[in-house]
Each structure stands twice: as C-alpha cells, then as structure tokens.
C-alpha cells in the first residue's frame, strides 16, 4: 500500500510511537491523518485531524467509524503496559485492564473499520505488536500475554480480510524510547526509526516487520535447540 494520498487513522496518536506515525505519514504525503486520543486536546501536531477515541469504549469506536468513513489505513497503535508477574496479588485485575486496550481494543477497532476499508478498496491494517509477542519473562507478564494474543489476532485477520484485499501488517519491535519505557534502563530504538521501517514494509507489501536487531534475534531464537522463550542456562 502506498502512503501518498492515503487517509489514515492512528490510535494513541498524541505521543510516542503514535505521534511518530502521524508525523511520518504527513511527511510521506498522506491526504488526511486522523490522530485519535482519549483527550483530543492533547493532539497538537499541525496538519492532523484530532479525533476523540478511547479504544476501550465501544460507543467511541462506533462514533469514530461513523465519522472517519474515508479511512484507507488503520494503525492500531494504542497500548498500555505495567510491570508485574502473574503471581502478584493484583494480576487478574491488571491483566483484564491491559487486555481491554491491547487486545480487545485492537479487535473492536478492526471489526469496526473492516467494512470501511472494504468500501474504500481494501486498504491496509497495521497492528503495533512487540518482541514480547513471543517471549514472557514475567516482568511484564500481562503486557506480554496481551501482545501474544494481539499477534494471534493479527494472523487471523490476515486470513479473514484477504478476500477484500486488505493488507494486514504486524509490527514487532523491542524497547522504544517513549513514555511507556521511561523507567527501563535498557537499550532503546527511537520511535521515528521504528515507524520508518514499519511504513517502508507496508509500502513494500510486507505481512510482518521485525523493526530492530533485538526482535530479529528473538524471532530466530524461537527455533533454537533451547527456544528463547524458555529460561536460559549458562
């Protein structure tokens, strides 16, 4: 899919990776960019159209689909994370909260906009996933599980939307330098770098983009004699 002249809706577009997507889309000649956020007043990027959208609220998703009927590319970027393992006291409540955004938000947005994309010629759907789709060390247990579920959802949507010629791309990356990872003392990619690789892949017709070295290593490690998702011994 070509970005030039596309009409794009980006969820969580007021900061981080979503804001980087909005900037790069405009730079590549997108005709219109809907910048969706829970509070549209936080969308300050010139040239975009702010859109109120909390992906955990079905009524706001329906309103967005009714308003943005010209969308040809949906980028499901909105996501949340919180440290904690599954044996923590609050793990069930935390998992439910994270899944509402990271899985059900993606599911419901994709359902709401599938017909919009079909009407506009097929277009494309880009889901922001993670290297955590494939590994879960327990530090971000619910987040990793939600990204695994979103990866499976993305794979299913690719099959279900093939008949209407909608391209479905899954974007995987490691740590990115955003507010979400501010407290993590690890090597991070820039949001701008990740977004450029994602959109390059989209325009090349890719199904999946492994946007950094860490993600590529994790993916290769899935087929190792002792797969990378298992505890590693020295």
Short mmCIF file of C-alpha atoms in Angstrom, two decimals:
data_model
loop_
_atom_site.label_atom_id
_atom_site.label_comp_id
_atom_site.label_asym_id
_atom_site.label_seq_id
_atom_site.Cartn_x
_atom_site.Cartn_y
_atom_site.Cartn_z
CA UNK A 1 0.00 0.00 0.00
CA UNK A 2 1.24 3.50 -0.81
CA UNK A 3 1.09 6.20 1.84
CA UNK A 4 0.83 9.09 -0.60
CA UNK A 5 -2.80 10.25 -0.76
CA UNK A 6 -3.88 7.69 1.86
CA UNK A 7 -6.38 8.52 4.60
CA UNK A 8 -5.07 7.16 7.89
CA UNK A 9 -6.41 6.73 11.41
CA UNK A 10 -3.79 6.28 14.13
CA UNK A 11 -4.90 5.32 17.64
CA UNK A 12 -2.92 6.73 20.54
CA UNK A 13 -1.55 9.42 18.23
CA UNK A 14 -0.88 12.13 20.80
CA UNK A 15 2.54 10.83 21.90
CA UNK A 16 5.22 8.18 21.48
CA UNK A 17 5.03 5.82 18.52
CA UNK A 18 1.59 7.10 17.54
CA UNK A 19 2.83 10.68 17.26
CA UNK A 20 5.84 9.47 15.26
CA UNK A 21 3.45 7.64 12.90
CA UNK A 22 1.38 10.80 12.41
CA UNK A 23 4.47 12.90 11.61
CA UNK A 24 5.89 10.38 9.15
CA UNK A 25 2.55 9.85 7.43
CA UNK A 26 2.25 13.56 6.77
CA UNK A 27 5.84 13.67 5.53
CA UNK A 28 5.09 10.84 3.07
CA UNK A 29 2.10 12.65 1.60
CA UNK A 30 -0.91 11.15 3.36
CA UNK A 31 -4.01 13.12 2.32
CA UNK A 32 -5.52 13.05 5.81
CA UNK A 33 -4.41 11.74 9.20
CA UNK A 34 -6.96 11.22 11.96
CA UNK A 35 -4.97 11.49 15.20
CA UNK A 36 -7.05 9.62 17.76
CA UNK A 37 -6.60 10.06 21.50
CA UNK A 38 -8.67 9.76 24.66
CA UNK A 39 -8.31 13.52 25.07
CA UNK A 40 -8.14 15.16 21.62
CA UNK A 41 -6.88 18.40 23.19
CA UNK A 42 -3.53 16.62 23.71
CA UNK A 43 -3.13 16.27 19.92
CA UNK A 44 -1.04 19.30 18.98
CA UNK A 45 0.65 18.22 15.75
CA UNK A 46 -0.21 20.64 12.91
CA UNK A 47 -1.86 19.10 9.86
CA UNK A 48 -3.74 16.24 11.55
CA UNK A 49 -7.42 15.95 12.44
CA UNK A 50 -7.84 15.23 16.18
CA UNK A 51 -10.37 12.52 16.98
CA UNK A 52 -11.71 11.57 20.40
CA UNK A 53 -11.27 7.85 20.88
CA UNK A 54 -10.86 5.57 23.86
CA UNK A 55 -10.47 2.09 22.34
CA UNK A 56 -11.95 0.50 25.46
CA UNK A 57 -15.29 2.26 24.85
CA UNK A 58 -17.48 0.65 22.14
CA UNK A 59 -19.57 3.79 21.69
CA UNK A 60 -16.48 5.88 20.89
CA UNK A 61 -15.24 3.26 18.41
CA UNK A 62 -18.62 3.30 16.68
CA UNK A 63 -18.58 7.10 16.56
CA UNK A 64 -15.07 7.09 15.08
CA UNK A 65 -16.08 4.62 12.35
CA UNK A 66 -19.14 6.74 11.55
CA UNK A 67 -17.04 9.90 11.29
CA UNK A 68 -13.93 8.54 9.54
CA UNK A 69 -15.62 6.79 6.61
CA UNK A 70 -12.80 7.69 4.23
CA UNK A 71 -10.07 5.73 6.02
CA UNK A 72 -7.84 3.53 3.83
CA UNK A 73 -5.25 2.66 6.51
CA UNK A 74 -5.94 1.86 10.16
CA UNK A 75 -2.98 1.82 12.55
CA UNK A 76 -3.84 0.11 15.84
CA UNK A 77 -1.14 1.68 17.99
CA UNK A 78 -2.81 2.48 21.33
CA UNK A 79 -1.40 0.31 24.09
CA UNK A 80 -0.64 0.24 27.80
CA UNK A 81 1.85 -1.63 29.99
CA UNK A 82 2.54 -2.11 33.67
CA UNK A 83 5.21 -4.22 35.40
CA UNK A 84 4.16 -7.28 37.35
CA UNK A 85 4.04 -11.06 37.27
CA UNK A 86 1.05 -13.38 37.17
CA UNK A 87 1.53 -14.48 40.79
CA UNK A 88 1.14 -10.93 42.11
CA UNK A 89 -1.97 -10.24 44.18
CA UNK A 90 -3.47 -7.86 41.61
CA UNK A 91 -2.51 -9.81 38.49
CA UNK A 92 -6.04 -10.66 37.37
CA UNK A 93 -7.29 -7.08 37.57
CA UNK A 94 -4.13 -5.84 35.86
CA UNK A 95 -4.41 -8.41 33.06
CA UNK A 96 -8.05 -7.54 32.41
CA UNK A 97 -7.21 -3.82 32.20
CA UNK A 98 -4.29 -4.35 29.82
CA UNK A 99 -6.22 -6.78 27.61
CA UNK A 100 -9.08 -4.28 27.28
CA UNK A 101 -6.73 -1.91 25.44
CA UNK A 102 -4.08 -4.14 23.88
CA UNK A 103 -6.32 -6.96 22.65
CA UNK A 104 -10.00 -6.07 22.73
CA UNK A 105 -9.26 -2.51 21.60
CA UNK A 106 -7.46 -3.86 18.53
CA UNK A 107 -10.19 -6.43 17.92
CA UNK A 108 -13.04 -3.93 18.13
CA UNK A 109 -11.29 -1.28 16.05
CA UNK A 110 -10.52 -3.87 13.37
CA UNK A 111 -14.15 -5.04 13.32
CA UNK A 112 -15.49 -1.50 13.16
CA UNK A 113 -13.22 -0.45 10.29
CA UNK A 114 -13.16 -3.67 8.23
CA UNK A 115 -16.20 -2.54 6.23
CA UNK A 116 -14.78 0.99 5.89
CA UNK A 117 -11.57 -0.40 4.41
CA UNK A 118 -13.53 -2.68 2.08
CA UNK A 119 -15.66 0.18 0.85
CA UNK A 120 -12.54 2.20 0.12
CA UNK A 121 -10.86 -0.51 -1.93
CA UNK A 122 -9.30 -2.76 0.69
CA UNK A 123 -6.55 -0.61 2.09
CA UNK A 124 -4.46 -1.83 4.99
CA UNK A 125 -4.43 -2.58 8.69
CA UNK A 126 -1.23 -2.16 10.74
CA UNK A 127 -1.09 -3.59 14.27
CA UNK A 128 1.66 -2.44 16.61
CA UNK A 129 2.85 -5.59 18.37
CA UNK A 130 6.15 -6.36 20.16
CA UNK A 131 9.01 -8.81 20.53
CA UNK A 132 7.11 -9.61 23.73
CA UNK A 133 4.56 -11.34 21.49
CA UNK A 134 6.93 -14.33 21.57
CA UNK A 135 8.64 -14.20 24.98
CA UNK A 136 7.39 -13.63 28.51
CA UNK A 137 9.87 -13.48 31.36
CA UNK A 138 7.27 -12.46 33.92
CA UNK A 139 8.43 -8.86 34.40
CA UNK A 140 5.66 -7.55 32.13
CA UNK A 141 3.56 -10.69 32.24
CA UNK A 142 0.14 -9.30 31.33
CA UNK A 143 1.54 -6.97 28.67
CA UNK A 144 3.43 -9.81 27.01
CA UNK A 145 0.36 -12.05 27.11
CA UNK A 146 -1.76 -9.30 25.56
CA UNK A 147 0.74 -8.87 22.74
CA UNK A 148 0.79 -12.63 22.14
CA UNK A 149 -2.98 -12.52 21.84
CA UNK A 150 -2.80 -9.50 19.53
CA UNK A 151 -0.27 -11.31 17.34
CA UNK A 152 -2.65 -14.27 17.02
CA UNK A 153 -5.48 -11.84 16.27
CA UNK A 154 -3.37 -10.20 13.56
CA UNK A 155 -2.66 -13.56 11.95
CA UNK A 156 -6.37 -14.42 11.93
CA UNK A 157 -7.35 -11.03 10.50
CA UNK A 158 -4.84 -11.51 7.69
CA UNK A 159 -6.82 -14.57 6.57
CA UNK A 160 -10.26 -13.11 7.22
CA UNK A 161 -9.55 -9.87 5.34
CA UNK A 162 -7.70 -11.41 2.39
CA UNK A 163 -10.92 -11.72 0.39
CA UNK A 164 -11.45 -7.95 0.46
CA UNK A 165 -7.78 -7.32 -0.43
CA UNK A 166 -6.90 -5.64 2.86
CA UNK A 167 -3.18 -5.84 3.63
CA UNK A 168 -2.53 -6.75 7.27
CA UNK A 169 0.87 -5.97 8.76
CA UNK A 170 2.18 -6.89 12.20
CA UNK A 171 4.91 -4.61 13.58
CA UNK A 172 7.25 -6.17 16.11
CA UNK A 173 9.96 -4.30 17.99
CA UNK A 174 11.85 -4.29 21.27
CA UNK A 175 12.15 -1.35 23.62
CA UNK A 176 11.37 2.04 22.09
CA UNK A 177 12.27 5.36 23.69
CA UNK A 178 8.81 6.59 24.72
CA UNK A 179 6.94 7.47 27.91
CA UNK A 180 5.91 3.81 28.16
CA UNK A 181 9.53 2.69 28.71
CA UNK A 182 10.85 5.72 30.60
CA UNK A 183 11.65 3.66 33.71
CA UNK A 184 13.52 0.87 31.89
CA UNK A 185 17.32 1.02 31.86
CA UNK A 186 17.76 -0.84 28.56
CA UNK A 187 18.86 -0.09 25.03
CA UNK A 188 16.04 1.56 23.11
CA UNK A 189 15.27 2.40 19.49
CA UNK A 190 13.83 5.77 18.53
CA UNK A 191 10.14 5.90 17.67
CA UNK A 192 11.00 7.64 14.39
CA UNK A 193 13.31 4.80 13.35
CA UNK A 194 10.70 2.13 14.11
CA UNK A 195 7.95 3.99 12.27
CA UNK A 196 10.03 4.50 9.13
CA UNK A 197 10.79 0.78 8.96
CA UNK A 198 7.13 -0.06 9.55
CA UNK A 199 5.89 2.19 6.75
CA UNK A 200 8.66 1.03 4.40
CA UNK A 201 7.44 -2.53 4.99
CA UNK A 202 3.83 -1.54 4.47
CA UNK A 203 4.62 0.15 1.16
CA UNK A 204 6.64 -2.90 0.09
CA UNK A 205 3.63 -5.17 0.70
CA UNK A 206 5.06 -6.94 3.75
CA UNK A 207 2.99 -9.01 6.16
CA UNK A 208 5.35 -8.51 9.09
CA UNK A 209 8.13 -6.10 10.07
CA UNK A 210 10.82 -7.02 12.60
CA UNK A 211 11.95 -3.47 13.23
CA UNK A 212 15.14 -3.87 15.26
CA UNK A 213 18.02 -6.24 15.91
CA UNK A 214 16.66 -7.49 19.24
CA UNK A 215 13.37 -8.52 17.63
CA UNK A 216 15.18 -10.30 14.81
CA UNK A 217 17.30 -12.19 17.36
CA UNK A 218 14.24 -13.17 19.39
CA UNK A 219 12.46 -14.43 16.30
CA UNK A 220 15.48 -16.54 15.31
CA UNK A 221 15.73 -17.81 18.88
CA UNK A 222 12.28 -19.37 18.72
CA UNK A 223 13.79 -22.19 16.65
CA UNK A 224 16.92 -22.63 18.79
CA UNK A 225 17.61 -26.05 20.44
CA UNK A 226 16.52 -24.41 23.68
CA UNK A 227 13.99 -21.79 22.49
CA UNK A 228 14.48 -18.24 23.70
CA UNK A 229 11.10 -18.22 25.49
CA UNK A 230 12.37 -20.85 27.97
CA UNK A 231 14.61 -19.99 30.96
CA UNK A 232 18.19 -19.91 29.67
CA UNK A 233 21.01 -21.76 31.48
CA UNK A 234 24.67 -20.77 31.46
#
